[in-house]
XYZ file of C-alpha atoms in Angstrom:
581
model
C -4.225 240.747 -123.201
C -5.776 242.991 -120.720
C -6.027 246.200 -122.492
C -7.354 248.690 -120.156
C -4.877 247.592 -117.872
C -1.960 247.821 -120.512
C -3.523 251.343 -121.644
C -3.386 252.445 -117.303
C 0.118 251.509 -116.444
C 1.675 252.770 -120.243
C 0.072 255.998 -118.887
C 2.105 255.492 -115.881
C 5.178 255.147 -117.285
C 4.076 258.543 -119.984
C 4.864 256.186 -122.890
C 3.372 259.664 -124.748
C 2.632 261.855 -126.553
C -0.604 261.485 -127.678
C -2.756 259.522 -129.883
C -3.291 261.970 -132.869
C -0.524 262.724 -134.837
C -0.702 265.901 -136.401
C -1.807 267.179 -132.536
C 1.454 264.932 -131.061
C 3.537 266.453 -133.918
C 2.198 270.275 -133.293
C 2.535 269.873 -129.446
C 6.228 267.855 -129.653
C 8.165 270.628 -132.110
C 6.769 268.450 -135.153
C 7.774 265.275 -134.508
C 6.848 262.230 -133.501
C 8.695 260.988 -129.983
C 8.546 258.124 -128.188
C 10.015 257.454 -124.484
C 12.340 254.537 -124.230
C 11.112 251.695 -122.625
C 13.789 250.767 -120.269
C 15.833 254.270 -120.224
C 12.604 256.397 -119.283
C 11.931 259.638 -118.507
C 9.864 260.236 -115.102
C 7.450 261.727 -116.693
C 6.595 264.523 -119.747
C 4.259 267.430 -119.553
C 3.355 269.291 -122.864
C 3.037 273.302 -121.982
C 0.696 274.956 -124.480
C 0.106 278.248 -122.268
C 2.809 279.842 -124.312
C 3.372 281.130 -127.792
C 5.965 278.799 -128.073
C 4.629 275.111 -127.133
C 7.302 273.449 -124.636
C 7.763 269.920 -123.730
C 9.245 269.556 -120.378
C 11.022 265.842 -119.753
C 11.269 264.873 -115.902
C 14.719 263.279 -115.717
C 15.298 260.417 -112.348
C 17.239 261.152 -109.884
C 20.759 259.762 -110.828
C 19.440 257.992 -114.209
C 19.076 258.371 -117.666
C 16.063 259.417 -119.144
C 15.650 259.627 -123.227
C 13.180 259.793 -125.715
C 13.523 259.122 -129.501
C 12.298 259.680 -133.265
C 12.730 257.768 -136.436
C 13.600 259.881 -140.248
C 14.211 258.366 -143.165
C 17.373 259.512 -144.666
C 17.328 257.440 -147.693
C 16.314 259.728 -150.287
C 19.332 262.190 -149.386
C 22.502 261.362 -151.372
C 23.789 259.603 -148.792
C 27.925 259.967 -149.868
C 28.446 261.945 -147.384
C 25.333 264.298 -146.388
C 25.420 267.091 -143.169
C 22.788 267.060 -141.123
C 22.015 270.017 -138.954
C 20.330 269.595 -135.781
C 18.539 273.024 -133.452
C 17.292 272.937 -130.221
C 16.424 275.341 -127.908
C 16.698 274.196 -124.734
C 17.247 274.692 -120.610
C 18.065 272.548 -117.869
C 17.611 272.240 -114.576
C 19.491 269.966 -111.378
C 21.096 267.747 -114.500
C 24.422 266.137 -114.533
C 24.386 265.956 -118.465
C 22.225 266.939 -121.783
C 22.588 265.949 -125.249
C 21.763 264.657 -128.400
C 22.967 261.355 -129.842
C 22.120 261.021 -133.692
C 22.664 257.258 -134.608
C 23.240 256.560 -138.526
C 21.682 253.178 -139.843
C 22.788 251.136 -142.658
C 21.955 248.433 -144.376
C 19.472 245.436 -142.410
C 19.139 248.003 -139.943
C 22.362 248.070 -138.239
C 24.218 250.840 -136.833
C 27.195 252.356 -138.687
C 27.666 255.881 -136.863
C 26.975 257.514 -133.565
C 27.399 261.316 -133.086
C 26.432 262.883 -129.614
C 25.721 266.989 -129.713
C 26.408 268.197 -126.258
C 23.809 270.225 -124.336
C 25.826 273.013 -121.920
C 23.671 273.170 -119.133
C 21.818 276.092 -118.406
C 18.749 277.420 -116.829
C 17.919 280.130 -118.841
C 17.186 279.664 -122.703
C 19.698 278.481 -124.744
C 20.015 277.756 -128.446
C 22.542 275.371 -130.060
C 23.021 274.312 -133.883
C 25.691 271.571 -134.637
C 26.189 270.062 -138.080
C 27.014 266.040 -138.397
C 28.237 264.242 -141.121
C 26.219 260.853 -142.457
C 27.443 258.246 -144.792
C 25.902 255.080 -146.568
C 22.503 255.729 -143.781
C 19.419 254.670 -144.604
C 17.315 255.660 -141.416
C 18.349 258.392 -138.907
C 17.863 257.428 -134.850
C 17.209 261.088 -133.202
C 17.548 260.908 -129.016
C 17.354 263.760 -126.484
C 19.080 262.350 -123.896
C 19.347 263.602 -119.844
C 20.921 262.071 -117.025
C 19.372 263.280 -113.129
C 21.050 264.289 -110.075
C 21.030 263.573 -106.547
C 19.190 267.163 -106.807
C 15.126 267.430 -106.985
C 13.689 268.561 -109.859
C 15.689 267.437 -112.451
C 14.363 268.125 -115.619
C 15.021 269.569 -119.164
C 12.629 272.058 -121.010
C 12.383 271.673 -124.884
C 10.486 274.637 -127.101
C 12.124 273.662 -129.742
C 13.673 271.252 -132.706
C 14.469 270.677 -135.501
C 16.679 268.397 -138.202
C 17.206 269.694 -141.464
C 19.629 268.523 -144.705
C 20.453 270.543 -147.921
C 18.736 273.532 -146.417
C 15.190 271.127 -146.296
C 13.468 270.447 -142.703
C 13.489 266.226 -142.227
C 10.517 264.791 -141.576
C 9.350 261.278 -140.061
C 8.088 260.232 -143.590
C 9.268 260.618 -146.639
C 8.373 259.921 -150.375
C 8.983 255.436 -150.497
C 12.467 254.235 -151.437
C 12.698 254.306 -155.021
C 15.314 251.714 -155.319
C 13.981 249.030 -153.536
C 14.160 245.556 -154.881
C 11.255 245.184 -157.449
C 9.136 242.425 -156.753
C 7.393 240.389 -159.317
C 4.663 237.964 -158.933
C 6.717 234.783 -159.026
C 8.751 236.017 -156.022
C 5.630 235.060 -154.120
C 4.560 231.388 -153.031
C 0.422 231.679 -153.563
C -1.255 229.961 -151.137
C -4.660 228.421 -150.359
C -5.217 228.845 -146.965
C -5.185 225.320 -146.219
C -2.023 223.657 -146.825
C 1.455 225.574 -145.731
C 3.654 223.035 -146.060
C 5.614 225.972 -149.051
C 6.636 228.181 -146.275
C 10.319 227.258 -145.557
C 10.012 227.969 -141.860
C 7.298 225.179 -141.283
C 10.234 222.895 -141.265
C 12.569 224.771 -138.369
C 12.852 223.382 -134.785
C 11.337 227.033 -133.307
C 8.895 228.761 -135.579
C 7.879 232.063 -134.466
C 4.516 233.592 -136.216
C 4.338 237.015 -135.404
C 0.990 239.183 -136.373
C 1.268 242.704 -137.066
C -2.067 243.751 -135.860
C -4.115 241.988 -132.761
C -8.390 241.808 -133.187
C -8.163 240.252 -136.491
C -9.871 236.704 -136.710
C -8.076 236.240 -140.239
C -4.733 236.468 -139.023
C -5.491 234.563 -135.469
C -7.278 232.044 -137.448
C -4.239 231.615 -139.762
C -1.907 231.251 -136.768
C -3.583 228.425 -135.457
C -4.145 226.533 -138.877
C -0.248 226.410 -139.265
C 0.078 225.801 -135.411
C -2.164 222.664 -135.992
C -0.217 221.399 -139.292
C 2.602 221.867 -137.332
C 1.453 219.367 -134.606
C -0.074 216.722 -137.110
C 2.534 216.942 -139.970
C 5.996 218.336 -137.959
C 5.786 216.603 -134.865
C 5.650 219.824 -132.956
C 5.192 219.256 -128.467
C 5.020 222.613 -127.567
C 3.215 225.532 -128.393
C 3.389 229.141 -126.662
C 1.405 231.927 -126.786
C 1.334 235.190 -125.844
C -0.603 235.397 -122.968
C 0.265 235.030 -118.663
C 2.591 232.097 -118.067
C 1.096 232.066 -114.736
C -2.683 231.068 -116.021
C -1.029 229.013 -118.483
C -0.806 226.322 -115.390
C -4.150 225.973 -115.711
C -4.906 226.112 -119.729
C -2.205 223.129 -120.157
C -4.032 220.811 -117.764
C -7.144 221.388 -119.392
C -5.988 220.583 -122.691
C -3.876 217.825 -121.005
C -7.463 216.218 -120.051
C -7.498 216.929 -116.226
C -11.164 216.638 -115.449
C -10.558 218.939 -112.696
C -9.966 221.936 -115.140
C -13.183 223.605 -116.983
C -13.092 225.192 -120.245
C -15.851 227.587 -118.862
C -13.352 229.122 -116.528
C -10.537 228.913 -119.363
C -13.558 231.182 -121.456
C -14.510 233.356 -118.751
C -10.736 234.492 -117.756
C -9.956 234.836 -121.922
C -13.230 236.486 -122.917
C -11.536 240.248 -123.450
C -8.346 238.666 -125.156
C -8.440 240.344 -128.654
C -7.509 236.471 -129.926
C -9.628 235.020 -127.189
C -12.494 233.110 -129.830
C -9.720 231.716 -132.140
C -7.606 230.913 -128.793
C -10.632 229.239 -127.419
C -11.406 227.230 -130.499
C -7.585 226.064 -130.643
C -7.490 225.164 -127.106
C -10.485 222.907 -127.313
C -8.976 221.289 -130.859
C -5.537 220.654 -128.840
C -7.607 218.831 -125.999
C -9.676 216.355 -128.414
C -6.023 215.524 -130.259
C -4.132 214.909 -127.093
C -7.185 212.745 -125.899
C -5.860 210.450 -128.911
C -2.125 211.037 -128.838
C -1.133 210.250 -125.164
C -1.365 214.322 -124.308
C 1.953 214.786 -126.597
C 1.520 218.630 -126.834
C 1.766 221.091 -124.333
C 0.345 224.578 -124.203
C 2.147 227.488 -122.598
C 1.535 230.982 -122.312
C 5.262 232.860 -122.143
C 4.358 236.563 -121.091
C 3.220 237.617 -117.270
C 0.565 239.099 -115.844
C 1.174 243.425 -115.737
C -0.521 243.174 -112.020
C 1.174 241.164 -109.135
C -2.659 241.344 -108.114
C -3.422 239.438 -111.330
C -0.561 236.940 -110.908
C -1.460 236.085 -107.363
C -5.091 235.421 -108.263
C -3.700 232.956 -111.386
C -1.833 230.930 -109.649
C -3.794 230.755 -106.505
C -6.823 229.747 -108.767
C -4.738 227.304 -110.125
C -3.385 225.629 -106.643
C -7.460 225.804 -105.708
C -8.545 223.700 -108.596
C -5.600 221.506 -108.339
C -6.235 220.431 -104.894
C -9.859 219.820 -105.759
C -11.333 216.812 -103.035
C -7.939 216.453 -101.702
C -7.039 219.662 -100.025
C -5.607 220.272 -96.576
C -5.726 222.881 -94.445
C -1.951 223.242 -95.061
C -2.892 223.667 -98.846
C -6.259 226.318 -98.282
C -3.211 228.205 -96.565
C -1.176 228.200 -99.043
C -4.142 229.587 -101.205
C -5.071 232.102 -99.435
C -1.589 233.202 -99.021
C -0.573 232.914 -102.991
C -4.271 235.386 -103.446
C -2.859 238.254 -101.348
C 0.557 237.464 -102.358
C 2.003 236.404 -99.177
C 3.549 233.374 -99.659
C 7.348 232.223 -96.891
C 9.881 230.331 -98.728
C 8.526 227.450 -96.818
C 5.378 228.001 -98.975
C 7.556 227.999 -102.188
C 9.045 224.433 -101.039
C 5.553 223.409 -100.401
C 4.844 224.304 -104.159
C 7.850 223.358 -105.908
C 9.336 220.283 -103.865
C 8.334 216.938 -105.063
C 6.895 215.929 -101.730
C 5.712 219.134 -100.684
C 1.770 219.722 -99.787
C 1.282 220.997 -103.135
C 4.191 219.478 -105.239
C 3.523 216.703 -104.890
C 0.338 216.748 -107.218
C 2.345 218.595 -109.424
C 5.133 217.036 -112.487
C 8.199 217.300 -112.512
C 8.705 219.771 -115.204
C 5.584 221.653 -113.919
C 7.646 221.966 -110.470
C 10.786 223.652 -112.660
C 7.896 225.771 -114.348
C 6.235 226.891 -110.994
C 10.091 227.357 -109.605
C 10.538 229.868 -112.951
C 6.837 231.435 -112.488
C 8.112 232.138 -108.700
C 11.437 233.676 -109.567
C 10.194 236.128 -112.208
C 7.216 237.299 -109.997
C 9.772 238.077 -107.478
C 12.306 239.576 -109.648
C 9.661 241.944 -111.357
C 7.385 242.919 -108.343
C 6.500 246.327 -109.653
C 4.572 246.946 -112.779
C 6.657 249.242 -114.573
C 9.348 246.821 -114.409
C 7.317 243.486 -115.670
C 6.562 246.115 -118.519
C 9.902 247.179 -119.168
C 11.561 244.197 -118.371
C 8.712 242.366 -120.635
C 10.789 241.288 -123.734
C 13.995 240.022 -121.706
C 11.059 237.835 -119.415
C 9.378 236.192 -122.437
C 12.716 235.106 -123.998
C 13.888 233.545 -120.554
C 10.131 232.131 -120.249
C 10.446 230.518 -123.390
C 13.567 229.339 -123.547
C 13.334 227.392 -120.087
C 9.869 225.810 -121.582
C 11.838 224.895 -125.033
C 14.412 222.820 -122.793
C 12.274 221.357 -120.465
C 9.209 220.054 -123.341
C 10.925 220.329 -126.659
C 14.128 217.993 -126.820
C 16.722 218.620 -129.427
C 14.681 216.960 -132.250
C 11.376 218.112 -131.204
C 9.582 221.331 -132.233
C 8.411 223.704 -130.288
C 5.443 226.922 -132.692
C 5.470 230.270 -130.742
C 2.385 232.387 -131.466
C 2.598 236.815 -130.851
C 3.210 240.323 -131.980
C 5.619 240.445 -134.268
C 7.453 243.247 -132.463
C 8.013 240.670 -129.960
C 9.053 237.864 -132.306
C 11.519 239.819 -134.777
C 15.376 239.480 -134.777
C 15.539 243.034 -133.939
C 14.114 245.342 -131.540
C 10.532 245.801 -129.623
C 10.027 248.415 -131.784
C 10.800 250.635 -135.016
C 14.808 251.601 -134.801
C 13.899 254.852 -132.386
C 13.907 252.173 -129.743
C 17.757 251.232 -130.113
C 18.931 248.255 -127.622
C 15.222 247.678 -126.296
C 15.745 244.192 -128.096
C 12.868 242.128 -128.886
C 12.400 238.825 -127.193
C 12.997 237.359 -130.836
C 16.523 238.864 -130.946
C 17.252 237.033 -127.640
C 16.283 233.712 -129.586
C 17.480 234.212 -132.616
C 21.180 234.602 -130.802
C 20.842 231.706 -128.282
C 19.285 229.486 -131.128
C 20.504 230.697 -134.213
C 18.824 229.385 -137.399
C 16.713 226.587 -135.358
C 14.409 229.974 -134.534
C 12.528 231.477 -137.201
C 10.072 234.651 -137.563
C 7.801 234.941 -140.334
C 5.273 238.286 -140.220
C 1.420 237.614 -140.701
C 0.240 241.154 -142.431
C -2.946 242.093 -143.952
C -3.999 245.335 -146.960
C -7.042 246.315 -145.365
C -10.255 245.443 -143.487
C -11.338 245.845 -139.542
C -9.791 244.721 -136.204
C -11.464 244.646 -132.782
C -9.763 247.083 -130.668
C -9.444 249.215 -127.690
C -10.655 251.954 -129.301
C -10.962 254.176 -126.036
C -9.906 253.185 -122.125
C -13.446 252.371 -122.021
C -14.670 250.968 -125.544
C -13.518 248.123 -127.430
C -15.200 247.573 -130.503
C -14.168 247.166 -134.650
C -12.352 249.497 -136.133
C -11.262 250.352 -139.891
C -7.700 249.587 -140.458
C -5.415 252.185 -142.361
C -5.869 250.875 -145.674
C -1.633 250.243 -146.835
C -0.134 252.783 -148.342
C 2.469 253.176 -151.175
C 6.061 251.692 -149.577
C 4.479 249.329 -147.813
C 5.616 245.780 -147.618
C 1.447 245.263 -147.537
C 0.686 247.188 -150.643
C 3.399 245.771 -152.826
C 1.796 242.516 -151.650
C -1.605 243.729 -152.519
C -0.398 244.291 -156.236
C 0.684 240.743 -157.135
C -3.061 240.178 -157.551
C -3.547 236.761 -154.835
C -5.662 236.762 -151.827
C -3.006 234.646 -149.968
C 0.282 234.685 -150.464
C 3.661 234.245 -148.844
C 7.253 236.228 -149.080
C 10.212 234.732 -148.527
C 13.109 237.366 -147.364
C 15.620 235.647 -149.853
C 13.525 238.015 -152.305
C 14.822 241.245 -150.964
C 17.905 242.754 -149.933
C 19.911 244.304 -146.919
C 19.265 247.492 -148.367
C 15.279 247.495 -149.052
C 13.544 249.825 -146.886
C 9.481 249.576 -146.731
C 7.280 250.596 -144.320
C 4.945 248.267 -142.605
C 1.744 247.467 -140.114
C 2.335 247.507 -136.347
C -0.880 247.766 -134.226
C -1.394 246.494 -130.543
C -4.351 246.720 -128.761
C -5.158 250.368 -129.269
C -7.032 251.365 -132.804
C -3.732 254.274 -133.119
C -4.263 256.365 -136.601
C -0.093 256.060 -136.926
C 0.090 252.298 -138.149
C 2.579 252.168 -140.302
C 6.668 252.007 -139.351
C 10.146 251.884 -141.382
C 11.965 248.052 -140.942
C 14.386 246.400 -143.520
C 12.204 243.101 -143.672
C 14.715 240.897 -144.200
C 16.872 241.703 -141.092
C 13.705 241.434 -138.917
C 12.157 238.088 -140.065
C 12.639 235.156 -142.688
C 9.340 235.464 -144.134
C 5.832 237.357 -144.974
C 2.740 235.778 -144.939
C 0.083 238.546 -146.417
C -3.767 238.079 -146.466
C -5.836 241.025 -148.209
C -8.309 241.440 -145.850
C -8.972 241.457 -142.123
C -12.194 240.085 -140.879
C -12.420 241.565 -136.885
C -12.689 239.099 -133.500
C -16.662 239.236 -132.867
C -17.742 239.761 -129.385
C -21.125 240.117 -127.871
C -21.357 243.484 -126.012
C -22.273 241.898 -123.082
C -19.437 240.163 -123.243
C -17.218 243.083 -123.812
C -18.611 244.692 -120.999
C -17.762 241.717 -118.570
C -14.719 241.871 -119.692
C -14.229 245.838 -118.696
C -15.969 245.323 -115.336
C -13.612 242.513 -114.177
C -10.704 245.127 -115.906
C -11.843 247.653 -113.443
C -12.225 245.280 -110.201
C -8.684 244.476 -111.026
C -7.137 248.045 -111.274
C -9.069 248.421 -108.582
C -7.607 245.928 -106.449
C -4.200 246.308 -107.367
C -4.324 250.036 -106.289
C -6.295 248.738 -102.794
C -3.157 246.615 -102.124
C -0.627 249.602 -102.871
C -2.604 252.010 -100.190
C -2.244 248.766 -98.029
C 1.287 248.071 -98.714
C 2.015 251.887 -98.398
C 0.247 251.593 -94.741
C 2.148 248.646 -93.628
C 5.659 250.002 -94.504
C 4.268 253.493 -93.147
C 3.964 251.777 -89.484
C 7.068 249.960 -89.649
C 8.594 253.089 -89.953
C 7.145 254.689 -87.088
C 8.248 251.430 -85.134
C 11.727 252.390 -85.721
């Protein structure tokens, strides 16, 4: 997971508002927004040169733009509660401004949508409606605009504000008091070595989905059930979260092609946050295919965030591939794949079983190169492989579960849990960005199952800066948490199977990325986002030399700086063609 490059283009996109939260929540009328990922605005500059802070959200031209907040609602007496929502507002060049307030129930579903229309103005304006809530649990808040074919679209917020029973609303609140108690014998202890207890171990497609990257406990724990999985369950396949399009060249190592290294395999995965445990895994799965006719396959399901970083994958891959028998039909088609060039006659060349390069290929890695292809294309730009990034790893995986795992075989996927989850890619501010997991969970219905790996306390390795990467404390769990009720029942180890809780139980719980944010902890309903919990205490970080580290950051910066060399380039090109006609 390239973080530096994930931290650059998020910045890009101003997925905002800031890292610290009580400066986010000061600057953003005091509370915490986040841009949708695939309705996004342009961009979002914070004015502090007033009395009044003012955000100012840059709508595109002819699209919608919106950005959202999460409140707990719970602890109002929900028969039938008014909510009154202020803004002070003005607009300029839109077609529309409002305020949709969605209402959600029990497992996290959505019972009521009011929308608070914004007249448009350019001058200040003030509105105050009052909306009526029933049976809600959480509260979805969205300031919504929608551009014109005008420039300059844009709507100015100073100010905001929720309030019920007279009392502002905040994005935390005191924990649910009437949450399902749990005792100690509604969890399965566990010793860290056998998991054959957990229910899911036995489904076609299980899904393990950490909360928190960096942590060698939790990667570690991944990979032990991965490997029980292959000895004990029969499982083929196994894909990770990382580029589809180096995964080529990580499932013909561990497929025993001498042509493939495990020092290049290292030296491409050295600033992965899981890179050690990955490594260790990788090199397990080679030695047991060596003595099982290479049964399982390895697969990475994401793609690269850089075309630049896709083109250099998969021409690396061709390169090694062709190893003492290349042509000079096949160093073309190299060369071309590295700056991205490649005719459809290339793609035939590639993909056709008696093309130049096909033809060293399989069969099913000839579908897989055809799907690699397609998506590339499809998602050329980087804001769209990011926003489109959920929808790409469900298609990814799905084609690899047909093609490698047949009806009775069983296929382990390995990622963030916000991927994995039958819900969304995020808390509920993020309505209908739906998680990769939700696509699964509706194409393969109880065959695909997400359990959670979550941790109390300890230290992940993190991008603690754009520049520094290094261990950081995690927020120890706090009261509400699914991790602290955990903590309580007393065992190191210990698993949580959904059937425990209810529809209605509302905790908070662990989501951290790659970046050490001091905000860690989110409202779900756990049992509409996963079948299980599997909790460790404590986090032990990924340990990485600095030299390492800084390796890592230097080839992070060659890339960035390549894939901005090619835009200038591209820019020039289509600049000239212009002039041509």
């Amino acid at each position: 997971m390239k973080m530096k490059i994930y931290a650059t283009l998020i910045t890009i996109l101003c997925i905002f508002l800031g890292k610290e939260e009580a400066n986010a929540q000061n600057k953003t009328f005091g509370y915490r927004w986040n841009m949708h990922t695939t309705d996004y605005f342009q961009r979002v500059e914070i004015d502090s040169t007033e009395n009044t802070p003012s955000a100012t959200l840059w709508v595109r031209d002819e699209e919608k733009g919106k950005i959202g907040t999460l409140i707990p609602v719970y602890q109002l007496n929900n028969g039938n509660t008014e909510i009154t929502a202020s803004i002070k507002y003005k607009t300029l060049n839109c077609q529309r401004a409002y305020i949709t307030l969605n209402s959600i129930g029990d497992c996290e579903q959505i019972i009521k949508s009011d929308t608070i229309e914004l007249p448009l103005s350019e001058t200040w304006k003030e509105v105050s409606k009052k909306v009526k809530i029933k049976d809600a649990l959480l509260l979805n808040v969205f300031i919504e605009g929608v551009g014109s074919e005008l420039a300059f679209n844009n709507i100015r917020v100073s100010s905001f504000k929720l309030e019920a029973n007279g009392v502002r609303l905040k994005n935390e609140t005191a924990p649910k008091n009437d949450n399902t108690p749990l005792k100690k014998s509604d969890v399965i202890p566990l010793n860290g070595v056998d998991f054959s207890k957990i229910p899911s171990m036995n489904s076609r497609i299980m899904a393990i989905g950490e909360t928190v990257h960096g942590s060698k406990t939790l990667g570690r724990m991944a990979f032990d059930i991965i490997k029980e999985r292959i000895i004990k369950q029969g499982c083929d396949l196994v894909l990770h979260e990382y580029p589809l399009e180096y995964s080529f060249y990580v499932n013909r190592y561990v497929k025993n092609d001498p042509r493939f290294n495990l020092k290049d395999i290292e030296r491409y995965m050295e600033g992965s946050l899981s890179s050690e445990h990955t490594i260790d895994f990788i090199k397990w799965l080679r030695a047991y295919n060596s003595t099982h006719n290479n049964r399982v396959s390895l697969w990475g399901m994401d793609m690269e965030s850089l075309d630049v970083a896709s083109s250099v994958d998969l021409s690396e891959f061709v390169k090694t591939l062709c190893l003492n028998r290349e042509t000079p039909e096949t160093d073309s088609i190299v060369k071309r794949l590295l700056n991205w060039e490649t005719s459809k006659e290339d793609t035939l060349q590639l993909t056709n079983a008696d093309g130049a390069v096909g033809k060293w290929l399989t069969a099913n890695e000839r579908e897989i190169l055809k799907l690699c292809l397609k998506l590339n294309h499809e998602n050329t730009e980087t804001y769209e492989r990011l926003t489109n990034r959920d929808e790409t790893m469900a298609k990814t995986a799905s084609t690899l579960i047909e093609l490698l795992a047949s009806k009775n075989a069983k296929a382990t996927i390995y990622g963030h849990l916000l991927h994995l989850n039958y819900l969304v890619a995020s808390d509920m501010k993020e309505l209908n960005n739906y998680s990769m997991g939700h696509r699964m969970k509706s194409k393969y219905k109880d065959d695909y199952q997400a359990i959670a790996l979550c941790t109390y306390s300890g230290k992940t390795l993190n991008s603690i800066t754009d520049k520094t990467i290094g261990a950081a404390q995690l927020v120890t769990a706090p009261k509400g948490s699914i991790e602290h009720a955990l903590q309580s029942m007393g065992h190191n180890m210990a698993y949580l199977p959904m059937a425990r809780l209810n529809c209605t139980d509302v905790f908070t719980m662990r989501v951290l990325g790659n970046n050490n944010d001091s905000t860690q902890f989110f409202y779900f309903t756990p049992k509409a986002r996963i079948d299980g919990v599997l909790f460790v205490s404590l986090s032990q970080p990924v340990e990485k030399s600095q030299e390492v580290l800084n390796r890592y950051l230097n080839y992070v910066e060659d890339t960035v700086r390549r894939y901005l060399e090619n835009i200038k380039e591209k820019a020039k090109k289509l600049g000239k063609k212009m002039l041509k006609e």
